[in-house]
Short mmCIF file of C-alpha atoms and ligand atoms in Angstrom, two decimals:
data_model
loop_
_atom_site.label_atom_id
_atom_site.label_comp_id
_atom_site.label_asym_id
_atom_site.label_seq_id
_atom_site.Cartn_x
_atom_site.Cartn_y
_atom_site.Cartn_z
CA MET A 20 0.03 0.13 0.40
CA ASN A 21 1.47 3.63 -0.86
CA THR A 22 0.38 5.56 2.01
CA THR A 23 1.60 7.71 4.46
CA ILE A 24 -0.20 7.02 8.00
CA LEU A 25 -0.57 9.08 10.88
CA ILE A 26 -0.80 7.49 14.09
CA THR A 27 -1.83 9.51 16.99
CA GLY A 28 -0.69 8.45 20.25
CA GLY A 29 1.47 6.10 18.58
CA ALA A 30 4.09 6.17 21.55
CA GLY A 31 1.61 4.60 23.70
CA PHE A 32 0.44 1.03 24.17
CA ILE A 33 -2.03 -0.23 21.65
CA GLY A 34 -0.31 2.73 19.29
CA SER A 35 3.24 1.40 19.60
CA ASN A 36 2.40 -1.63 18.94
CA PHE A 37 0.16 -0.65 15.82
CA VAL A 38 3.24 1.37 14.80
CA ASN A 39 5.66 -1.40 14.72
CA TRP A 40 2.97 -3.94 13.57
CA TRP A 41 2.24 -1.57 10.56
CA ALA A 42 5.66 -1.06 9.94
CA SER A 43 6.33 -4.88 9.33
CA GLN A 44 3.15 -5.37 7.63
CA HIS A 45 3.46 -2.28 4.69
CA PRO A 46 7.11 -1.91 4.56
CA ASP A 47 6.57 0.84 1.73
CA SER A 48 4.05 2.62 3.75
CA ARG A 49 5.53 6.23 5.64
CA ILE A 50 4.56 6.38 9.15
CA VAL A 51 4.11 9.77 10.61
CA VAL A 52 3.88 9.37 14.53
CA LEU A 53 2.16 12.41 16.43
CA ASP A 54 2.46 11.54 20.17
CA ALA A 55 2.08 14.18 22.99
CA LEU A 56 4.55 12.15 25.45
CA THR A 57 2.63 12.61 28.61
CA TYR A 58 3.50 9.72 31.34
CA ALA A 59 2.41 6.93 29.33
CA GLY A 60 3.94 7.50 25.96
CA ASN A 61 7.58 6.51 25.90
CA LEU A 62 9.68 6.53 22.97
CA ALA A 63 11.60 3.57 24.00
CA ASN A 64 8.68 2.19 23.03
CA LEU A 65 9.50 2.86 18.86
CA ALA A 66 12.98 1.68 18.73
CA GLY A 67 12.42 -0.64 16.24
CA VAL A 68 11.30 2.00 13.74
CA TRP A 69 13.14 5.00 14.71
CA GLN A 70 15.76 4.80 12.21
CA SER A 71 13.81 4.05 9.62
CA PRO A 72 13.93 6.60 6.70
CA ARG A 73 9.95 6.13 6.53
CA PHE A 74 9.32 7.23 9.92
CA ARG A 75 8.94 10.47 11.40
CA PHE A 76 7.58 11.77 15.22
CA TYR A 77 5.91 14.61 16.05
CA PRO A 78 6.24 15.49 19.62
CA GLY A 79 2.39 17.52 20.44
CA ARG A 80 -1.24 17.51 21.21
CA ILE A 81 -4.19 16.29 19.40
CA GLU A 82 -6.09 19.17 20.72
CA ASP A 83 -3.02 21.73 19.45
CA PRO A 84 -4.64 23.01 15.93
CA THR A 85 -1.34 24.69 15.13
CA VAL A 86 0.50 21.17 15.33
CA VAL A 87 -2.13 19.03 13.85
CA GLU A 88 -2.74 21.25 10.84
CA GLY A 89 1.00 21.66 10.50
CA ILE A 90 1.37 18.20 10.08
CA PHE A 91 -1.34 17.60 7.25
CA ARG A 92 -0.14 20.57 5.42
CA CYS A 93 3.55 18.85 5.53
CA GLU A 94 2.99 15.05 5.39
CA ARG A 95 0.47 14.48 2.88
CA ILE A 96 -1.08 12.44 5.04
CA THR A 97 -3.35 9.56 3.32
CA HIS A 98 -4.74 7.46 6.19
CA VAL A 99 -5.29 8.37 10.02
CA VAL A 100 -5.62 6.41 13.01
CA ASN A 101 -6.15 7.82 16.33
CA PHE A 102 -5.34 6.12 19.56
CA ALA A 103 -4.10 9.51 21.38
CA ALA A 104 -6.41 9.71 24.74
CA GLU A 105 -5.93 9.57 28.39
CA SER A 106 -6.87 5.88 29.10
CA HIS A 107 -7.20 4.84 32.92
CA ASN A 108 -10.43 4.92 34.61
CA ASP A 109 -8.79 4.87 37.79
CA ARG A 110 -6.91 8.51 37.23
CA SER A 111 -10.13 9.91 35.78
CA LEU A 112 -11.28 9.54 39.36
CA LEU A 113 -8.66 11.47 40.29
CA ASP A 114 -9.03 14.58 37.83
CA PRO A 115 -12.27 14.02 35.54
CA THR A 116 -11.58 17.12 33.82
CA GLY A 117 -8.45 16.42 32.06
CA LEU A 118 -9.32 14.09 30.01
CA ILE A 119 -11.86 16.07 28.07
CA ALA A 120 -9.55 17.62 25.99
CA ALA A 121 -7.58 14.90 24.28
CA ASN A 122 -10.59 12.59 24.44
CA VAL A 123 -13.21 14.86 23.11
CA ALA A 124 -12.14 18.30 21.62
CA GLY A 125 -8.70 16.57 19.98
CA VAL A 126 -10.76 14.36 18.26
CA SER A 127 -12.68 17.60 16.61
CA VAL A 128 -9.25 19.63 15.96
CA LEU A 129 -8.08 15.44 14.25
CA LEU A 130 -11.45 15.14 12.40
CA ARG A 131 -11.25 18.79 10.77
CA SER A 132 -7.81 18.49 9.40
CA ALA A 133 -8.31 14.90 8.32
CA ALA A 134 -11.40 16.50 6.12
CA ALA A 135 -9.85 19.27 5.19
CA HIS A 136 -7.10 17.71 3.71
CA GLY A 137 -8.79 14.79 1.90
CA VAL A 138 -7.47 12.12 3.80
CA GLU A 139 -8.85 8.97 2.23
CA ARG A 140 -9.47 6.63 5.56
CA PHE A 141 -9.98 7.40 9.27
CA VAL A 142 -10.16 5.23 12.15
CA HIS A 143 -10.74 6.32 15.35
CA VAL A 144 -10.13 3.76 18.20
CA SER A 145 -12.65 3.74 21.03
CA THR A 146 -13.81 1.09 23.65
CA ASP A 147 -16.24 -1.00 24.57
CA GLU A 148 -16.64 1.20 27.63
CA VAL A 149 -19.01 3.32 26.12
CA TYR A 150 -21.65 1.13 26.26
CA GLY A 151 -21.43 1.11 29.91
CA HIS A 152 -21.61 -2.43 31.32
CA ILE A 153 -24.21 -5.58 30.54
CA ARG A 154 -24.56 -8.40 33.41
CA ASP A 155 -25.72 -11.23 30.90
CA GLY A 156 -25.55 -11.19 26.55
CA LEU A 157 -23.58 -9.04 24.37
CA PHE A 158 -23.40 -5.68 23.15
CA SER A 159 -24.07 -4.66 19.43
CA GLU A 160 -23.10 -2.14 17.60
CA THR A 161 -26.42 -0.20 17.10
CA ASP A 162 -26.72 -0.36 21.32
CA PRO A 163 -27.26 3.15 22.55
CA LEU A 164 -24.03 4.30 24.41
CA GLN A 165 -24.68 4.76 28.09
CA PRO A 166 -20.95 5.22 29.52
CA ARG A 167 -21.11 4.76 32.99
CA THR A 168 -17.32 6.37 34.00
CA PHE A 169 -15.43 9.72 33.55
CA TYR A 170 -13.33 8.34 30.97
CA SER A 171 -15.50 6.14 28.89
CA ALA A 172 -18.34 9.48 29.02
CA GLY A 173 -15.28 11.27 27.44
CA LYS A 174 -14.38 8.35 24.81
CA ALA A 175 -18.34 8.45 24.00
CA GLY A 176 -17.96 12.35 23.65
CA GLY A 177 -14.99 11.42 20.92
CA GLU A 178 -17.32 9.32 19.23
CA MET A 179 -20.05 11.93 19.09
CA GLN A 180 -17.44 14.49 17.45
CA VAL A 181 -16.80 11.24 14.69
CA ARG A 182 -20.63 11.25 14.02
CA ALA A 183 -20.90 14.69 13.39
CA HIS A 184 -17.70 15.48 11.11
CA PHE A 185 -18.74 12.29 9.00
CA ILE A 186 -22.19 13.54 9.04
CA THR A 187 -21.01 17.27 7.89
CA SER A 188 -17.66 16.64 5.48
CA GLY A 189 -18.37 12.98 4.24
CA LEU A 190 -14.98 12.46 5.93
CA PRO A 191 -14.82 8.44 5.52
CA VAL A 192 -13.80 7.68 9.00
CA MET A 193 -14.78 4.40 11.26
CA VAL A 194 -14.76 3.68 14.90
CA THR A 195 -13.24 0.67 16.39
CA ARG A 196 -14.24 -0.26 19.86
CA GLY A 197 -11.97 -2.82 21.35
CA SER A 198 -12.27 -4.79 24.48
CA ASN A 199 -9.58 -4.85 27.36
CA THR A 200 -6.35 -5.06 25.67
CA PHE A 201 -2.85 -6.80 26.61
CA GLY A 202 0.74 -7.52 25.83
CA PRO A 203 3.62 -5.92 25.93
CA TYR A 204 4.79 -2.46 26.57
CA GLN A 205 1.47 -1.74 28.63
CA PHE A 206 1.90 1.29 31.20
CA PRO A 207 2.06 -0.51 34.57
CA GLU A 208 -1.13 0.93 35.85
CA LYS A 209 -3.13 -1.30 34.34
CA ILE A 210 -4.04 -4.27 36.16
CA MET A 211 -1.70 -6.71 34.26
CA PRO A 212 1.46 -5.21 34.14
CA PHE A 213 0.66 -3.73 37.35
CA PHE A 214 -0.08 -6.79 38.97
CA ILE A 215 2.65 -8.84 36.95
CA THR A 216 5.27 -6.26 37.82
CA ARG A 217 4.41 -5.91 41.71
CA ALA A 218 4.24 -9.63 42.14
CA LEU A 219 7.63 -10.20 40.50
CA ASP A 220 8.63 -7.93 43.56
CA HIS A 221 6.37 -10.09 46.17
CA ARG A 222 4.27 -6.72 46.72
CA PRO A 223 0.61 -7.45 47.59
CA LEU A 224 -1.88 -7.05 44.74
CA PRO A 225 -4.61 -4.76 45.37
CA LEU A 226 -7.55 -6.47 43.71
CA TYR A 227 -11.11 -3.96 43.88
CA GLY A 228 -13.74 -5.59 45.90
CA ASP A 229 -14.04 -9.54 45.53
CA GLY A 230 -12.99 -9.24 42.26
CA SER A 231 -15.99 -10.56 40.56
CA GLN A 232 -15.99 -8.08 38.22
CA VAL A 233 -15.52 -9.25 34.18
CA ARG A 234 -13.45 -8.40 31.44
CA ASP A 235 -13.19 -9.35 27.89
CA TRP A 236 -9.22 -9.92 26.80
CA LEU A 237 -8.05 -9.13 23.50
CA TYR A 238 -4.26 -9.71 22.44
CA VAL A 239 -2.78 -6.21 21.37
CA GLU A 240 -1.95 -7.96 18.24
CA ASP A 241 -5.12 -9.20 17.58
CA HIS A 242 -6.36 -5.49 18.34
CA CYS A 243 -3.85 -4.02 16.18
CA GLU A 244 -5.25 -6.42 13.51
CA GLY A 245 -8.77 -5.54 13.77
CA ILE A 246 -8.07 -1.62 13.51
CA ALA A 247 -6.04 -2.21 10.26
CA THR A 248 -8.89 -4.60 9.07
CA VAL A 249 -11.27 -1.64 9.75
CA LEU A 250 -9.14 1.04 8.40
CA GLU A 251 -8.89 -0.91 5.08
CA ARG A 252 -12.08 -2.59 4.63
CA GLY A 253 -14.44 -0.78 7.28
CA VAL A 254 -17.64 1.07 5.75
CA PRO A 255 -17.64 4.88 6.63
CA GLY A 256 -19.66 6.10 9.19
CA GLU A 257 -19.93 2.94 10.79
CA ALA A 258 -18.71 1.04 14.32
CA TYR A 259 -16.90 -2.24 14.50
CA ASN A 260 -16.53 -4.20 17.93
CA LEU A 261 -13.29 -5.70 18.51
CA GLY A 262 -13.55 -8.22 21.36
CA GLY A 263 -11.35 -11.32 22.33
CA GLY A 264 -14.22 -13.68 23.52
CA ASN A 265 -11.92 -14.35 26.79
CA GLU A 266 -14.07 -13.64 29.35
CA LEU A 267 -12.30 -13.90 32.45
CA THR A 268 -13.07 -12.30 36.60
CA ASN A 269 -10.25 -9.89 37.85
CA ALA A 270 -9.88 -12.45 40.63
CA SER A 271 -9.19 -15.47 38.10
CA LEU A 272 -6.83 -13.51 36.29
CA THR A 273 -5.05 -12.35 39.20
CA LYS A 274 -4.87 -16.14 39.79
CA ARG A 275 -3.49 -16.93 36.83
CA ILE A 276 -1.07 -14.36 36.75
CA LEU A 277 0.23 -15.70 40.50
CA ARG A 278 0.65 -18.87 38.84
CA LEU A 279 2.66 -18.45 36.08
CA LEU A 280 4.93 -16.10 38.54
CA ASP A 281 4.97 -18.98 40.62
CA ARG A 282 3.63 -16.67 43.49
CA SER A 283 1.11 -17.56 46.22
CA ASP A 284 -2.02 -16.36 46.24
CA ASP A 285 -1.34 -14.83 49.72
CA LEU A 286 -0.31 -11.65 47.78
CA ILE A 287 -4.14 -10.61 46.91
CA ARG A 288 -5.35 -7.90 49.06
CA ASN A 289 -9.26 -7.22 48.68
CA ILE A 290 -9.60 -3.53 49.19
CA PRO A 291 -12.44 -1.37 49.35
CA ASP A 292 -13.12 -0.53 46.07
CA PRO A 293 -11.98 2.49 44.98
CA ARG A 294 -14.44 3.19 41.64
CA GLY A 295 -17.28 2.53 44.17
CA ALA A 296 -20.91 2.56 42.26
CA SER A 297 -18.84 3.40 38.66
CA HIS A 298 -17.24 0.37 38.73
CA ASP A 299 -18.41 -1.62 35.72
CA ALA A 300 -19.24 -5.73 36.36
CA ARG A 301 -19.13 -6.45 32.82
CA TYR A 302 -18.29 -5.74 29.24
CA ALA A 303 -18.87 -8.36 26.37
CA LEU A 304 -19.08 -7.71 22.75
CA ASP A 305 -20.88 -9.15 19.78
CA CYS A 306 -18.20 -9.12 16.89
CA ARG A 307 -20.00 -10.62 13.94
CA LYS A 308 -19.81 -7.13 12.22
CA ALA A 309 -15.95 -7.14 12.13
CA ALA A 310 -15.91 -10.60 11.19
CA GLY A 311 -17.82 -9.69 8.32
CA LEU A 312 -14.98 -7.78 7.16
CA GLY A 313 -12.75 -11.13 7.71
CA TRP A 314 -11.30 -10.39 11.15
CA ARG A 315 -11.37 -12.81 14.45
CA PRO A 316 -8.54 -12.67 17.35
CA ARG A 317 -6.06 -15.18 16.53
CA GLN A 318 -4.60 -15.97 19.80
CA ASP A 319 -5.06 -18.12 22.42
CA PHE A 320 -5.59 -16.74 25.45
CA ASP A 321 -3.54 -18.25 27.74
CA ALA A 322 -0.47 -18.29 25.20
CA ALA A 323 -1.01 -14.93 25.19
CA LEU A 324 -0.64 -14.21 28.73
CA ALA A 325 2.33 -16.73 28.89
CA THR A 326 3.99 -14.25 26.40
CA THR A 327 3.29 -10.83 28.14
CA VAL A 328 3.99 -12.61 31.27
CA ARG A 329 7.52 -13.65 29.96
CA TRP A 330 7.75 -10.23 28.49
CA TYR A 331 7.53 -8.18 31.43
CA VAL A 332 9.94 -10.74 32.92
CA GLU A 333 12.48 -10.41 30.35
CA HIS A 334 11.91 -6.02 30.51
CA GLN A 335 12.52 -5.25 33.54
CA ASP A 336 14.76 -2.26 32.18
CA TRP A 337 12.01 -0.91 30.45
CA TRP A 338 9.37 -1.27 33.54
CA ARG A 339 11.71 -0.35 36.63
CA PRO A 340 12.60 2.87 35.51
CA ILE A 341 8.81 3.72 35.09
CA VAL A 342 7.63 2.06 38.23
CA ALA A 343 10.70 4.12 40.30
CA SER A 344 9.79 7.18 39.03
CA GLU A 345 8.64 9.88 41.52
CA PRO A 346 4.99 10.35 39.13
CA PHE A 347 4.35 6.82 39.43
CA GLN A 348 5.19 6.51 43.06
CA ALA A 349 3.20 9.90 43.90
CA TYR A 350 0.02 7.98 41.81
CA VAL A 351 0.84 4.88 43.34
CA ARG A 352 0.50 6.77 46.87
CA ARG A 353 -2.35 8.83 46.29
CA PHE A 354 -4.52 6.20 44.86
CA TYR A 355 -3.86 2.90 46.48
CA GLY A 356 -2.35 4.55 49.81
CA PRO A 357 -5.49 4.64 52.02
CA ALA A 358 -6.16 0.73 51.40
CA LEU A 359 -2.52 -0.56 51.13
CA GLY A 360 -1.23 1.47 54.01
CA SER A 361 2.45 0.26 54.99
CA GLU A 362 2.02 -2.53 51.98
CA LEU A 363 2.11 -0.36 49.10
P1 TYD B 422 -8.09 -1.72 34.25
O1 TYD B 422 -6.95 -2.70 33.59
O2 TYD B 422 -7.78 -0.36 34.75
O3 TYD B 422 -8.99 -1.89 32.78
P2 TYD B 422 -10.49 -0.87 32.85
O4 TYD B 422 -10.75 -0.14 33.80
O5 TYD B 422 -10.18 -0.17 31.85
O6 TYD B 422 -11.44 -2.14 32.82
O7 TYD B 422 -9.07 -2.63 35.21
C1 TYD B 422 -8.91 -3.99 34.64
C2 TYD B 422 -9.93 -4.44 36.20
O8 TYD B 422 -9.61 -4.75 37.11
C3 TYD B 422 -11.01 -3.44 36.39
O9 TYD B 422 -12.42 -4.12 37.08
C4 TYD B 422 -10.64 -2.93 37.91
C5 TYD B 422 -9.41 -4.26 38.39
N1 TYD B 422 -8.36 -3.56 38.80
C6 TYD B 422 -8.23 -3.96 40.14
O10 TYD B 422 -8.97 -4.78 40.94
N2 TYD B 422 -6.89 -3.77 41.05
C7 TYD B 422 -5.97 -2.74 40.30
O11 TYD B 422 -4.65 -2.31 40.90
C8 TYD B 422 -6.15 -2.25 38.70
C9 TYD B 422 -5.50 -1.31 38.12
C10 TYD B 422 -7.73 -2.73 38.37
#
């Protein structure tokens, strides 16, 4: 494919996995990354493409129209995938307003420039959390958006910007709604890397409440393939669910991680749920629409979990500086301090 693809949030978890995957699948494509390099963005995630003459990096925020417009003017962008977002529910509890800039306003800025410059295809990466939670059954794309958290309300706001821009300008834009994603390079505030890195150091694992909430886990490579499938074959104006089909309670996931690391369940601490009433009980997706485009998740969950755990064991040079940094420690103290106390 002779493309120049703009990947926003390309130094983050799913974004950097997508950059590396896209570079391997489309060696002729030029890749332009725009990333704000906030706490979760990490240039080390892009080491594999950094030297390529087909790769270019811009530091900046998607909500900054000067930066965004400058990129579209200079780079002849043909395709866009927007990963840029504030993506952690727990941080949004500490500051519910901060995420509006990236997750809502930034989406609008990006769409406006993309439409003005005649971009051929645009995927906005959203989340299954925009539907709210579901006790039984599966969400399909026609279900109403009923977000219940500050983060998911922001992502739903971003989707409304997509909808309005599609209707107004006809920009060929699609939305993907992925389920909980895991794999290498995930910032260690999310349950999987947080628990793996803590368990490696024999530190207690703060499991919210009784750990009965259910998440559907999708390996990051499958998620990247799903996004690429929608980018190439999705119908403009449409949304596509991308789920892994691997439903697990948080308690069961935690025990599997401990088993893989040869650690005892005694490390588990059932702490009072810091998310309170906003803690979504279960996410689950009907993915037949994406299957109709030819996508299905290919990775076996247990094998992918083992690969992920091994990656964190073997890449301590990647996560130890993050975990030891003062901003990360300050976050952990602030969020978990009241419940874990001296066990932090
Ligand atoms: P998380 O990885 O933050 O993703 P999301 O909020 O998008 O689902 O959390 C996944 C689940 O794990 C969620 O139900 C909350 C729970 N959880 C814990 O029990 N303890 C923790 O320390 C974290 C970070 C999450």
